[in-house]
mmCIF file of C-alpha atoms and ligand atoms in Angstrom:
data_model
loop_
_atom_site.group_PDB
_atom_site.id
_atom_site.type_symbol
_atom_site.label_atom_id
_atom_site.label_comp_id
_atom_site.label_asym_id
_atom_site.label_seq_id
_atom_site.Cartn_x
_atom_site.Cartn_y
_atom_site.Cartn_z
ATOM 1 C CA MET F 1 127.100 118.350 86.810
ATOM 2 C CA GLU F 2 125.303 115.866 88.676
ATOM 3 C CA LEU F 3 123.159 113.263 87.276
ATOM 4 C CA TRP F 4 120.403 111.556 89.325
ATOM 5 C CA TYR F 5 118.035 108.492 88.446
ATOM 6 C CA THR F 6 114.521 109.758 89.678
ATOM 7 C CA GLU F 7 111.448 107.145 90.169
ATOM 8 C CA GLU F 8 107.736 108.489 90.763
ATOM 9 C CA HIS F 9 106.835 106.124 93.652
ATOM 10 C CA THR F 10 103.246 108.355 93.552
ATOM 11 C CA PRO F 11 102.658 111.519 91.686
ATOM 12 C CA ASP F 12 103.378 112.827 95.049
ATOM 13 C CA VAL F 13 106.564 110.667 96.051
ATOM 14 C CA ARG F 14 109.458 110.577 94.611
ATOM 15 C CA PHE F 15 113.005 108.735 95.157
ATOM 16 C CA SER F 16 116.236 109.346 93.651
ATOM 17 C CA ILE F 17 119.739 107.834 93.714
ATOM 18 C CA LYS F 18 122.590 109.757 92.597
ATOM 19 C CA VAL F 19 124.239 108.188 89.302
ATOM 20 C CA LYS F 20 127.869 107.822 88.434
ATOM 21 C CA LYS F 21 127.235 106.924 84.985
ATOM 22 C CA GLN F 22 124.708 104.957 82.733
ATOM 23 C CA ILE F 23 126.060 102.061 81.454
ATOM 24 C CA TYR F 24 123.215 100.670 79.035
ATOM 25 C CA SER F 25 120.148 101.880 77.662
ATOM 26 C CA ALA F 26 118.038 100.450 75.205
ATOM 27 C CA LYS F 27 114.364 99.727 74.174
ATOM 28 C CA SER F 28 113.237 96.181 73.440
ATOM 29 C CA PRO F 29 109.837 95.196 71.852
ATOM 30 C CA PHE F 30 108.416 95.180 75.517
ATOM 31 C CA GLN F 31 109.919 97.672 77.672
ATOM 32 C CA GLN F 32 112.565 100.105 78.101
ATOM 33 C CA ILE F 33 115.837 98.814 79.851
ATOM 34 C CA ASP F 34 118.653 100.897 81.775
ATOM 35 C CA ILE F 35 121.210 100.188 83.763
ATOM 36 C CA PHE F 36 123.468 102.703 85.970
ATOM 37 C CA ASP F 37 125.960 102.832 88.422
ATOM 38 C CA SER F 38 126.248 104.508 91.872
ATOM 39 C CA ASP F 39 128.091 104.966 94.571
ATOM 40 C CA GLU F 40 125.250 104.135 97.435
ATOM 41 C CA PHE F 41 123.520 101.175 95.650
ATOM 42 C CA GLY F 42 126.096 100.041 93.213
ATOM 43 C CA ARG F 43 124.876 98.787 89.685
ATOM 44 C CA PHE F 44 121.046 99.204 89.850
ATOM 45 C CA PHE F 45 118.802 98.035 86.588
ATOM 46 C CA THR F 46 115.515 99.508 85.823
ATOM 47 C CA LEU F 47 112.726 98.705 83.385
ATOM 48 C CA ASP F 48 110.413 101.447 82.000
ATOM 49 C CA GLY F 49 111.813 103.722 84.541
ATOM 50 C CA LEU F 50 110.985 101.278 87.777
ATOM 51 C CA MET F 51 113.597 99.787 89.739
ATOM 52 C CA MET F 52 114.280 95.876 89.457
ATOM 53 C CA VAL F 53 117.381 95.235 91.351
ATOM 54 C CA THR F 54 120.302 97.116 93.011
ATOM 55 C CA GLU F 55 123.778 95.522 93.652
ATOM 56 C CA LYS F 56 123.273 96.385 97.061
ATOM 57 C CA ASP F 57 119.839 95.353 98.264
ATOM 58 C CA GLU F 58 118.680 92.504 95.859
ATOM 59 C CA PHE F 59 120.354 89.755 98.251
ATOM 60 C CA ILE F 60 117.052 90.761 100.475
ATOM 61 C CA TYR F 61 114.009 90.363 97.342
ATOM 62 C CA HIS F 62 116.224 87.105 96.174
ATOM 63 C CA ASP F 63 116.603 85.381 99.543
ATOM 64 C CA MET F 64 112.999 85.510 100.557
ATOM 65 C CA ILE F 65 111.372 84.830 97.108
ATOM 66 C CA VAL F 66 113.592 81.618 97.420
ATOM 67 C CA HIS F 67 114.506 80.427 101.062
ATOM 68 C CA VAL F 68 110.960 80.796 102.393
ATOM 69 C CA PRO F 69 109.518 78.316 99.787
ATOM 70 C CA MET F 70 112.486 76.045 100.033
ATOM 71 C CA ALA F 71 112.849 75.819 103.541
ATOM 72 C CA THR F 72 108.871 74.989 103.891
ATOM 73 C CA ASN F 73 109.343 71.724 101.203
ATOM 74 C CA PRO F 74 113.139 71.033 100.923
ATOM 75 C CA ALA F 75 111.895 67.895 98.832
ATOM 76 C CA ILE F 76 111.157 70.718 95.832
ATOM 77 C CA LYS F 77 112.832 69.197 92.636
ATOM 78 C CA ARG F 78 111.600 70.669 89.780
ATOM 79 C CA VAL F 79 110.966 74.429 89.737
ATOM 80 C CA LEU F 80 110.090 76.964 87.303
ATOM 81 C CA VAL F 81 110.661 81.058 87.350
ATOM 82 C CA ILE F 82 108.275 83.314 85.643
ATOM 83 C CA GLY F 83 110.188 86.504 85.085
ATOM 84 C CA GLY F 84 113.599 86.906 86.813
ATOM 85 C CA GLY F 85 115.570 87.553 84.229
ATOM 86 C CA ASP F 86 118.494 89.463 86.287
ATOM 87 C CA GLY F 87 119.346 86.208 87.242
ATOM 88 C CA GLY F 88 118.850 86.735 90.996
ATOM 89 C CA THR F 89 116.441 84.067 91.865
ATOM 90 C CA VAL F 90 117.896 81.606 89.877
ATOM 91 C CA ARG F 91 121.430 82.172 91.356
ATOM 92 C CA GLU F 92 119.462 81.537 94.908
ATOM 93 C CA MET F 93 117.667 78.382 93.450
ATOM 94 C CA ALA F 94 120.786 77.083 92.151
ATOM 95 C CA ARG F 95 122.628 76.823 95.707
ATOM 96 C CA TYR F 96 120.419 73.814 96.551
ATOM 97 C CA ASP F 97 122.153 70.784 95.364
ATOM 98 C CA SER F 98 118.583 68.700 95.816
ATOM 99 C CA VAL F 99 117.211 71.140 92.897
ATOM 100 C CA GLU F 100 117.078 68.974 89.841
ATOM 101 C CA ARG F 101 115.602 71.103 87.100
ATOM 102 C CA ILE F 102 115.467 75.075 86.945
ATOM 103 C CA ASP F 103 112.939 76.140 84.104
ATOM 104 C CA MET F 104 113.056 80.052 83.727
ATOM 105 C CA VAL F 105 110.684 81.737 81.314
ATOM 106 C CA ASP F 106 111.256 85.426 80.653
ATOM 107 C CA ILE F 107 109.695 87.569 77.648
ATOM 108 C CA ASP F 108 112.365 89.677 77.223
ATOM 109 C CA GLU F 109 115.669 87.989 75.979
ATOM 110 C CA MET F 110 117.231 91.865 75.712
ATOM 111 C CA VAL F 111 116.824 91.987 79.218
ATOM 112 C CA VAL F 112 118.593 88.886 80.090
ATOM 113 C CA ASP F 113 121.059 89.479 77.666
ATOM 114 C CA ALA F 114 121.999 93.165 79.110
ATOM 115 C CA CYS F 115 122.240 91.465 82.454
ATOM 116 C CA ARG F 116 124.570 88.552 81.850
ATOM 117 C CA LEU F 117 126.609 91.487 80.640
ATOM 118 C CA HIS F 118 126.113 94.085 83.241
ATOM 119 C CA LEU F 119 125.046 92.559 86.146
ATOM 120 C CA PRO F 120 127.251 89.470 86.967
ATOM 121 C CA PHE F 121 126.387 89.393 90.765
ATOM 122 C CA THR F 122 122.613 88.332 89.659
ATOM 123 C CA SER F 123 123.066 86.417 86.504
ATOM 124 C CA CYS F 124 126.497 84.155 87.407
ATOM 125 C CA ARG F 125 124.417 80.806 87.460
ATOM 126 C CA LEU F 126 122.270 81.280 84.307
ATOM 127 C CA ASP F 127 124.660 78.887 83.016
ATOM 128 C CA ASP F 128 124.262 76.069 85.628
ATOM 129 C CA ALA F 129 123.788 72.589 83.863
ATOM 130 C CA ARG F 130 120.233 72.713 85.555
ATOM 131 C CA VAL F 131 118.899 75.738 84.221
ATOM 132 C CA HIS F 132 116.458 75.644 81.177
ATOM 133 C CA LEU F 133 116.182 79.583 79.471
ATOM 134 C CA TYR F 134 112.821 79.955 77.619
ATOM 135 C CA PHE F 135 111.714 83.771 76.163
ATOM 136 C CA GLU F 136 108.570 83.588 75.828
ATOM 137 C CA ASP F 137 105.421 84.950 77.396
ATOM 138 C CA GLY F 138 104.728 83.372 81.281
ATOM 139 C CA LEU F 139 101.258 83.553 80.597
ATOM 140 C CA LYS F 140 101.371 81.732 77.508
ATOM 141 C CA PHE F 141 104.213 79.238 78.555
ATOM 142 C CA ILE F 142 102.228 78.161 81.644
ATOM 143 C CA ARG F 143 98.836 76.645 79.789
ATOM 144 C CA ARG F 144 100.715 73.532 78.517
ATOM 145 C CA PHE F 145 101.800 71.923 81.868
ATOM 146 C CA GLU F 146 100.094 69.572 84.229
ATOM 147 C CA ASN F 147 101.486 68.040 87.868
ATOM 148 C CA SER F 148 104.973 69.239 86.456
ATOM 149 C CA TYR F 149 106.447 71.961 88.780
ATOM 150 C CA ASP F 150 107.008 71.519 92.781
ATOM 151 C CA LEU F 151 107.892 75.191 92.787
ATOM 152 C CA ILE F 152 106.916 78.249 90.646
ATOM 153 C CA ILE F 153 108.168 81.819 91.453
ATOM 154 C CA VAL F 154 106.947 84.378 89.721
ATOM 155 C CA ASP F 155 109.370 86.835 89.931
ATOM 156 C CA SER F 156 107.760 89.744 87.476
ATOM 157 C CA THR F 157 107.322 93.201 87.124
ATOM 158 C CA ASP F 158 104.489 95.292 88.263
ATOM 159 C CA PRO F 159 100.858 94.244 87.060
ATOM 160 C CA PHE F 160 100.858 96.385 83.980
ATOM 161 C CA GLY F 161 102.978 96.238 80.758
ATOM 162 C CA PRO F 162 104.197 93.062 80.110
ATOM 163 C CA GLY F 163 103.613 91.580 83.505
ATOM 164 C CA GLU F 164 99.863 92.373 83.869
ATOM 165 C CA GLY F 165 98.704 88.705 82.594
ATOM 166 C CA LEU F 166 100.939 87.518 85.437
ATOM 167 C CA PHE F 167 98.230 88.739 87.882
ATOM 168 C CA THR F 168 95.080 87.378 86.290
ATOM 169 C CA ARG F 169 92.716 84.580 87.517
ATOM 170 C CA GLU F 170 93.826 82.462 84.223
ATOM 171 C CA PHE F 171 97.335 82.626 85.393
ATOM 172 C CA TYR F 172 96.806 81.499 89.002
ATOM 173 C CA GLY F 173 94.644 78.821 87.807
ATOM 174 C CA ASN F 174 96.759 77.216 85.237
ATOM 175 C CA CYS F 175 99.920 77.668 88.030
ATOM 176 C CA PHE F 176 97.505 75.339 90.039
ATOM 177 C CA LYS F 177 96.994 72.743 87.236
ATOM 178 C CA ALA F 178 101.152 72.995 86.755
ATOM 179 C CA LEU F 179 101.803 71.870 90.321
ATOM 180 C CA SER F 180 102.610 69.030 92.059
ATOM 181 C CA GLU F 181 100.035 67.767 95.025
ATOM 182 C CA ASP F 182 102.784 69.483 97.176
ATOM 183 C CA GLY F 183 103.717 72.639 94.984
ATOM 184 C CA ILE F 184 103.930 75.921 95.975
ATOM 185 C CA LEU F 185 103.708 79.323 94.419
ATOM 186 C CA VAL F 186 105.504 82.339 95.631
ATOM 187 C CA ASN F 187 105.022 85.697 93.937
ATOM 188 C CA GLN F 188 106.131 89.168 94.531
ATOM 189 C CA HIS F 189 102.971 90.725 95.773
ATOM 190 C CA GLU F 190 103.756 94.379 95.373
ATOM 191 C CA ASN F 191 103.771 97.090 98.421
ATOM 192 C CA PRO F 192 100.852 97.403 100.983
ATOM 193 C CA TYR F 193 101.797 101.370 101.652
ATOM 194 C CA TYR F 194 100.600 103.342 98.790
ATOM 195 C CA GLU F 195 97.052 102.945 97.566
ATOM 196 C CA SER F 196 97.995 102.326 93.803
ATOM 197 C CA TYR F 197 100.207 99.126 94.641
ATOM 198 C CA SER F 198 98.006 97.979 97.598
ATOM 199 C CA HIS F 199 95.079 97.755 95.356
ATOM 200 C CA SER F 200 97.168 95.079 92.754
ATOM 201 C CA MET F 201 98.038 93.290 96.314
ATOM 202 C CA LYS F 202 94.445 93.086 97.270
ATOM 203 C CA ARG F 203 93.576 91.926 94.076
ATOM 204 C CA ALA F 204 96.515 89.391 93.457
ATOM 205 C CA HIS F 205 95.336 87.698 96.829
ATOM 206 C CA SER F 206 91.599 87.567 96.560
ATOM 207 C CA ARG F 207 92.326 85.846 92.972
ATOM 208 C CA ILE F 208 94.946 83.619 94.825
ATOM 209 C CA LYS F 209 92.422 82.461 97.782
ATOM 210 C CA GLU F 210 89.704 81.226 95.149
ATOM 211 C CA LEU F 211 92.374 78.671 94.065
ATOM 212 C CA PHE F 212 94.765 77.928 96.713
ATOM 213 C CA PRO F 213 94.207 76.113 100.192
ATOM 214 C CA VAL F 214 96.758 77.708 102.325
ATOM 215 C CA CYS F 215 96.951 81.308 100.983
ATOM 216 C CA ARG F 216 99.722 83.623 103.000
ATOM 217 C CA VAL F 217 101.551 86.806 102.773
ATOM 218 C CA TYR F 218 105.087 87.525 104.026
ATOM 219 C CA GLN F 219 106.818 90.714 104.368
ATOM 220 C CA ALA F 220 110.491 92.022 103.711
ATOM 221 C CA HIS F 221 111.778 95.872 104.147
ATOM 222 C CA ILE F 222 113.686 96.530 100.828
ATOM 223 C CA PRO F 223 115.271 100.193 100.756
ATOM 224 C CA THR F 224 114.836 100.718 96.908
ATOM 225 C CA TYR F 225 111.424 99.797 96.349
ATOM 226 C CA PRO F 226 108.190 101.887 96.718
ATOM 227 C CA SER F 227 107.915 102.439 100.585
ATOM 228 C CA GLY F 228 110.573 100.238 101.307
ATOM 229 C CA HIS F 229 108.083 97.583 102.567
ATOM 230 C CA TRP F 230 107.181 94.757 100.484
ATOM 231 C CA LEU F 231 105.142 91.593 100.419
ATOM 232 C CA PHE F 232 105.408 88.272 98.708
ATOM 233 C CA GLY F 233 102.980 85.985 98.282
ATOM 234 C CA PHE F 234 102.512 82.479 99.499
ATOM 235 C CA ALA F 235 100.292 79.631 98.333
ATOM 236 C CA ALA F 236 100.069 75.921 98.226
ATOM 237 C CA LYS F 237 98.022 72.912 98.119
ATOM 238 C CA ARG F 238 99.247 71.548 101.083
ATOM 239 C CA SER F 239 102.416 72.872 102.239
ATOM 240 C CA ASP F 240 102.410 75.630 105.452
ATOM 241 C CA PRO F 241 105.048 78.114 105.630
ATOM 242 C CA LEU F 242 105.096 78.036 109.070
ATOM 243 C CA ARG F 243 103.746 74.468 110.209
ATOM 244 C CA ASP F 244 105.945 72.610 107.997
ATOM 245 C CA LEU F 245 109.208 74.408 108.566
ATOM 246 C CA ASP F 246 112.144 72.366 110.227
ATOM 247 C CA ASP F 247 115.012 74.896 111.469
ATOM 248 C CA SER F 248 117.303 72.302 111.950
ATOM 249 C CA ARG F 249 116.653 70.799 108.704
ATOM 250 C CA TRP F 250 117.364 73.748 106.995
ATOM 251 C CA ASN F 251 120.025 75.011 108.893
ATOM 252 C CA SER F 252 121.658 71.705 108.440
ATOM 253 C CA LEU F 253 122.130 72.486 104.386
ATOM 254 C CA GLY F 254 124.892 75.109 106.019
ATOM 255 C CA LEU F 255 123.756 78.130 103.601
ATOM 256 C CA ASP F 256 125.475 81.209 103.928
ATOM 257 C CA THR F 257 122.487 83.772 103.333
ATOM 258 C CA LYS F 258 122.812 87.725 104.116
ATOM 259 C CA TYR F 259 119.325 88.381 104.985
ATOM 260 C CA TYR F 260 116.977 84.984 105.625
ATOM 261 C CA ASN F 261 117.246 82.660 108.604
ATOM 262 C CA THR F 262 114.916 80.634 110.121
ATOM 263 C CA ASP F 263 113.717 82.956 112.783
ATOM 264 C CA LEU F 264 113.144 85.480 110.123
ATOM 265 C CA HIS F 265 111.092 83.092 108.329
ATOM 266 C CA ARG F 266 108.505 82.833 110.895
ATOM 267 C CA GLY F 267 108.657 86.828 111.902
ATOM 268 C CA ALA F 268 107.790 87.656 108.339
ATOM 269 C CA PHE F 269 104.444 85.889 108.459
ATOM 270 C CA ALA F 270 103.401 88.315 111.090
ATOM 271 C CA LEU F 271 101.865 91.351 109.368
ATOM 272 C CA PRO F 272 101.016 94.450 110.725
ATOM 273 C CA ASN F 273 96.983 95.389 111.291
ATOM 274 C CA TYR F 274 96.629 97.825 108.708
ATOM 275 C CA VAL F 275 98.006 95.010 106.295
ATOM 276 C CA LYS F 276 95.764 92.289 107.573
ATOM 277 C CA ARG F 277 92.997 94.618 107.099
ATOM 278 C CA ALA F 278 93.698 94.847 103.600
ATOM 279 C CA LEU F 279 94.012 91.446 103.269
ATOM 280 C CA ASP F 280 90.280 90.744 104.998
ATOM 281 C CA LEU F 281 92.445 88.790 107.653
ATOM 282 C CA ILE F 282 90.688 90.471 110.394
ATOM 283 C CA GLY F 283 88.060 92.896 110.654
HETATM 284 N N1 LIG M 301 112.875 92.056 91.060
HETATM 285 C C1 LIG M 301 112.208 92.697 90.593
HETATM 286 C C2 LIG M 301 111.088 93.378 90.913
HETATM 287 O O1 LIG M 301 110.093 92.896 91.605
HETATM 288 O O2 LIG M 301 110.848 94.413 90.532
HETATM 289 C C3 LIG M 301 111.477 91.646 89.230
HETATM 290 C C4 LIG M 301 112.536 91.525 88.702
HETATM 291 S S1 LIG M 301 112.654 90.594 87.055
HETATM 292 C C5 LIG M 301 113.733 91.474 85.900
HETATM 293 C C6 LIG M 301 111.298 91.144 86.272
HETATM 294 C C7 LIG M 301 111.201 90.805 84.698
HETATM 295 O O3 LIG M 301 109.548 89.682 84.512
HETATM 296 C C8 LIG M 301 111.785 91.111 83.584
HETATM 297 O O4 LIG M 301 112.958 90.608 82.941
HETATM 298 C C9 LIG M 301 110.520 90.899 82.515
HETATM 299 O O5 LIG M 301 111.135 91.123 81.364
HETATM 300 C C10 LIG M 301 109.679 89.946 82.770
HETATM 301 N N2 LIG M 301 108.387 89.743 82.520
HETATM 302 C C11 LIG M 301 107.373 90.891 82.366
HETATM 303 N N3 LIG M 301 106.274 90.013 82.270
HETATM 304 C C12 LIG M 301 106.572 89.034 81.702
HETATM 305 C C13 LIG M 301 105.630 87.919 81.194
HETATM 306 N N4 LIG M 301 104.570 88.157 80.771
HETATM 307 N N5 LIG M 301 106.304 87.026 80.952
HETATM 308 C C14 LIG M 301 107.381 86.539 81.592
HETATM 309 N N6 LIG M 301 108.305 87.626 82.105
HETATM 310 C C15 LIG M 301 107.951 88.651 82.277
#
């Protein structure tokens, strides 16, 4: 008998992966957690039936969410990751010796425990001495900080269920307050292609734009996310991801990345016209 994982990308579109074995399944107080093994994508992890990470393509998402801000401002020392329970964002961040502290706040300790056990390829740096883990709602956690972080990465689920609060004006306003003068906020920004996702993307962008002087969007190709076309938001008080990128400075770090490079960094900010229109960047 064949076993398939199927995710509904829209009521009329489904995406399926043939599964070798289900490795883990549990319901936490916040969400349904499942981990599978497959031939094509290796191990993969879903929350409430939505794809979070696969062994084969996670490098794209984690490279883009970490190296774009880090190459823009090499002076980043204090980092906050909100969500990110699989550990992939922390793994990439921990490669920078210049980073002094990485706080990660995920609402769901069961996600982190399951990923530590079954997804060592992403969770492998969670025990780095600079990493501090907190298990609470990121929306509440951020309220108590002022001028405390140089970079906040929102590596969250979609804007419904536990992740909903991480797309609100209140949350973005508190991120602004928690950031230093050179601070950067990067968030996963949904996909522009399917209506329901693009609605969330537009709403997030317009809320962030009200607060941050620098507000841009960049893209990557992620095969297992809905439509395969994924966006990230880049917002900052001062730093500009194109003006401030110094290719030779980042390349001199000698980090061996599988997706990110400084040519791609520039190119990722060149958006298709239909996305620019959706974001009101052109008429
Ligand atoms: N790469 C993924 C994606 O975009 O599909 C995101 C992965 S990461 C596993 C998402 C994490 O966000 C989960 O571990 C979830 O528990 C966490 N999360 C959701 N809502 C949260 C909240 N309000 N505060 C903190 N963490 C939250």
